[in-house]
Amino acid sequence: MGCLPAGMLVGDLLVGRLLRPPARERLVVPLAALAGLPLIGFAAEPGAGVSSGLLLLSGLGYAYSLGLQRPFLDALPQDSQGQAFGLLGSGSMTLQGLGPVCLGAAAAGVGTGGATALAGGAVALTAGWMLIWHSPAPSVPAD
């Protein structure tokens, strides 16, 4: 159970410290896909070792949110940025709480591995959908 948050920590540290904001913004879609694709492997009902690796890889992908922070901040009026980030955090936590409820209902029909694979597929599809509306930061021309 600690592999997913460990992957999140490592991913956030690597992406947040080693990459400049434009690079983070370009990696939003690939990192979001990385958050979901490994979970599809749970359809095969892997053992503890493989499951741990899949969860660690999935956790690395959650660093996609770092690439969304600056564009989100830029889209807000200066006087309401704190309130907007608070609302974003509350909304994210609410959806993170509702996700397991929905997956629990799905697991009753398709099993735990199947429900986890469905969740991973949904995240991967969302990453694909993001390609439509998320325009990454333009590359900086070389001097």
C-alpha positions as semicolon CSV with decimal commas, in nm:
position;residue;x (nm);y (nm);z (nm)
1;M;0,000;0,000;0,000
2;G;0,294;0,234;0,042
3;C;0,423;0,195;-0,315
4;L;0,176;0,437;-0,474
5;P;0,249;0,725;-0,233
6;A;0,622;0,647;-0,253
7;G;0,601;0,678;-0,631
8;M;0,410;1,003;-0,593
9;L;0,679;1,143;-0,364
10;V;0,964;1,042;-0,594
11;G;0,781;1,167;-0,904
12;D;0,700;1,503;-0,746
13;L;1,058;1,545;-0,625
14;L;1,211;1,455;-0,962
15;V;0,972;1,657;-1,176
16;G;0,950;1,948;-0,934
17;R;1,323;1,984;-0,875
18;L;1,483;1,873;-1,201
19;L;1,249;2,018;-1,464
20;R;1,172;2,380;-1,547
21;P;0,802;2,482;-1,566
22;P;0,777;2,462;-1,948
23;A;0,910;2,105;-1,941
24;R;0,664;2,013;-1,666
25;E;0,381;2,154;-1,876
26;R;0,490;1,953;-2,181
27;L;0,492;1,635;-1,972
28;V;0,137;1,669;-1,834
29;V;-0,021;1,423;-2,077
30;P;0,257;1,158;-2,070
31;L;0,269;1,170;-1,689
32;A;-0,110;1,145;-1,664
33;A;-0,096;0,841;-1,893
34;L;0,176;0,695;-1,669
35;A;-0,056;0,733;-1,372
36;G;-0,313;0,506;-1,540
37;L;-0,143;0,263;-1,777
38;P;0,039;0,050;-1,514
39;L;-0,293;-0,010;-1,337
40;I;-0,424;-0,195;-1,641
41;G;-0,178;-0,470;-1,545
42;F;-0,399;-0,552;-1,246
43;A;-0,640;-0,724;-1,485
44;A;-0,393;-1,017;-1,478
45;E;-0,422;-1,040;-1,097
46;P;-0,043;-1,008;-1,040
47;G;0,133;-1,110;-0,722
48;A;0,253;-0,875;-0,452
49;G;0,590;-0,797;-0,613
50;V;0,452;-0,707;-0,955
51;S;0,162;-0,518;-0,796
52;S;0,408;-0,313;-0,593
53;G;0,604;-0,223;-0,907
54;L;0,288;-0,129;-1,095
55;L;0,174;0,094;-0,811
56;L;0,516;0,259;-0,786
57;L;0,513;0,336;-1,159
58;S;0,160;0,467;-1,138
59;G;0,256;0,692;-0,848
60;L;0,536;0,850;-1,052
61;G;0,276;0,970;-1,300
62;Y;0,090;1,177;-1,045
63;A;0,356;1,445;-1,093
64;Y;0,143;1,554;-1,391
65;S;-0,034;1,794;-1,155
66;L;0,284;2,002;-1,122
67;G;0,257;2,092;-1,489
68;L;-0,096;2,221;-1,443
69;Q;-0,030;2,453;-1,151
70;R;0,128;2,746;-1,336
71;P;-0,135;2,763;-1,614
72;F;-0,406;2,738;-1,348
73;L;-0,246;3,019;-1,150
74;D;-0,204;3,234;-1,462
75;A;-0,575;3,196;-1,544
76;L;-0,683;3,338;-1,208
77;P;-0,729;3,698;-1,098
78;Q;-0,458;3,800;-0,851
79;D;-0,700;3,864;-0,564
80;S;-0,866;3,520;-0,573
81;Q;-0,571;3,285;-0,628
82;G;-0,562;3,156;-0,271
83;Q;-0,933;3,087;-0,268
84;A;-0,915;2,910;-0,604
85;F;-0,629;2,684;-0,493
86;G;-0,823;2,602;-0,174
87;L;-1,128;2,511;-0,381
88;L;-0,912;2,303;-0,615
89;G;-0,767;2,113;-0,320
90;S;-1,110;2,052;-0,166
91;G;-1,253;1,937;-0,496
92;S;-0,961;1,705;-0,560
93;M;-0,990;1,547;-0,216
94;T;-1,364;1,501;-0,262
95;L;-1,316;1,323;-0,593
96;Q;-1,034;1,114;-0,447
97;G;-1,281;1,000;-0,182
98;L;-1,557;0,924;-0,431
99;G;-1,327;0,726;-0,662
100;P;-1,283;0,431;-0,423
101;V;-1,658;0,421;-0,361
102;C;-1,724;0,388;-0,733
103;L;-1,444;0,134;-0,775
104;G;-1,577;-0,065;-0,482
105;A;-1,911;-0,092;-0,658
106;A;-1,736;-0,197;-0,981
107;A;-1,526;-0,454;-0,792
108;A;-1,842;-0,630;-0,684
109;G;-1,899;-0,718;-1,049
110;V;-1,553;-0,757;-1,202
111;G;-1,328;-0,823;-0,903
112;T;-1,057;-0,611;-0,749
113;G;-0,804;-0,655;-1,030
114;G;-1,065;-0,581;-1,294
115;A;-1,185;-0,269;-1,113
116;T;-0,828;-0,142;-1,076
117;A;-0,764;-0,210;-1,445
118;L;-1,084;-0,022;-1,533
119;A;-0,966;0,273;-1,325
120;G;-0,628;0,268;-1,499
121;G;-0,797;0,256;-1,837
122;A;-1,017;0,551;-1,741
123;V;-0,710;0,752;-1,639
124;A;-0,532;0,661;-1,963
125;L;-0,839;0,764;-2,166
126;T;-0,849;1,091;-1,972
127;A;-0,484;1,150;-2,063
128;G;-0,577;1,096;-2,428
129;W;-0,867;1,337;-2,393
130;M;-0,627;1,592;-2,244
131;L;-0,437;1,591;-2,574
132;I;-0,740;1,764;-2,725
133;W;-0,757;2,057;-2,483
134;H;-0,415;2,079;-2,316
135;S;-0,171;2,277;-2,523
136;P;0,176;2,233;-2,379
137;A;0,401;2,532;-2,333
138;P;0,569;2,635;-2,655
139;S;0,931;2,535;-2,680
140;V;1,177;2,812;-2,617
141;P;1,374;2,894;-2,932
142;A;1,747;2,838;-2,909
143;D;1,966;3,146;-2,932
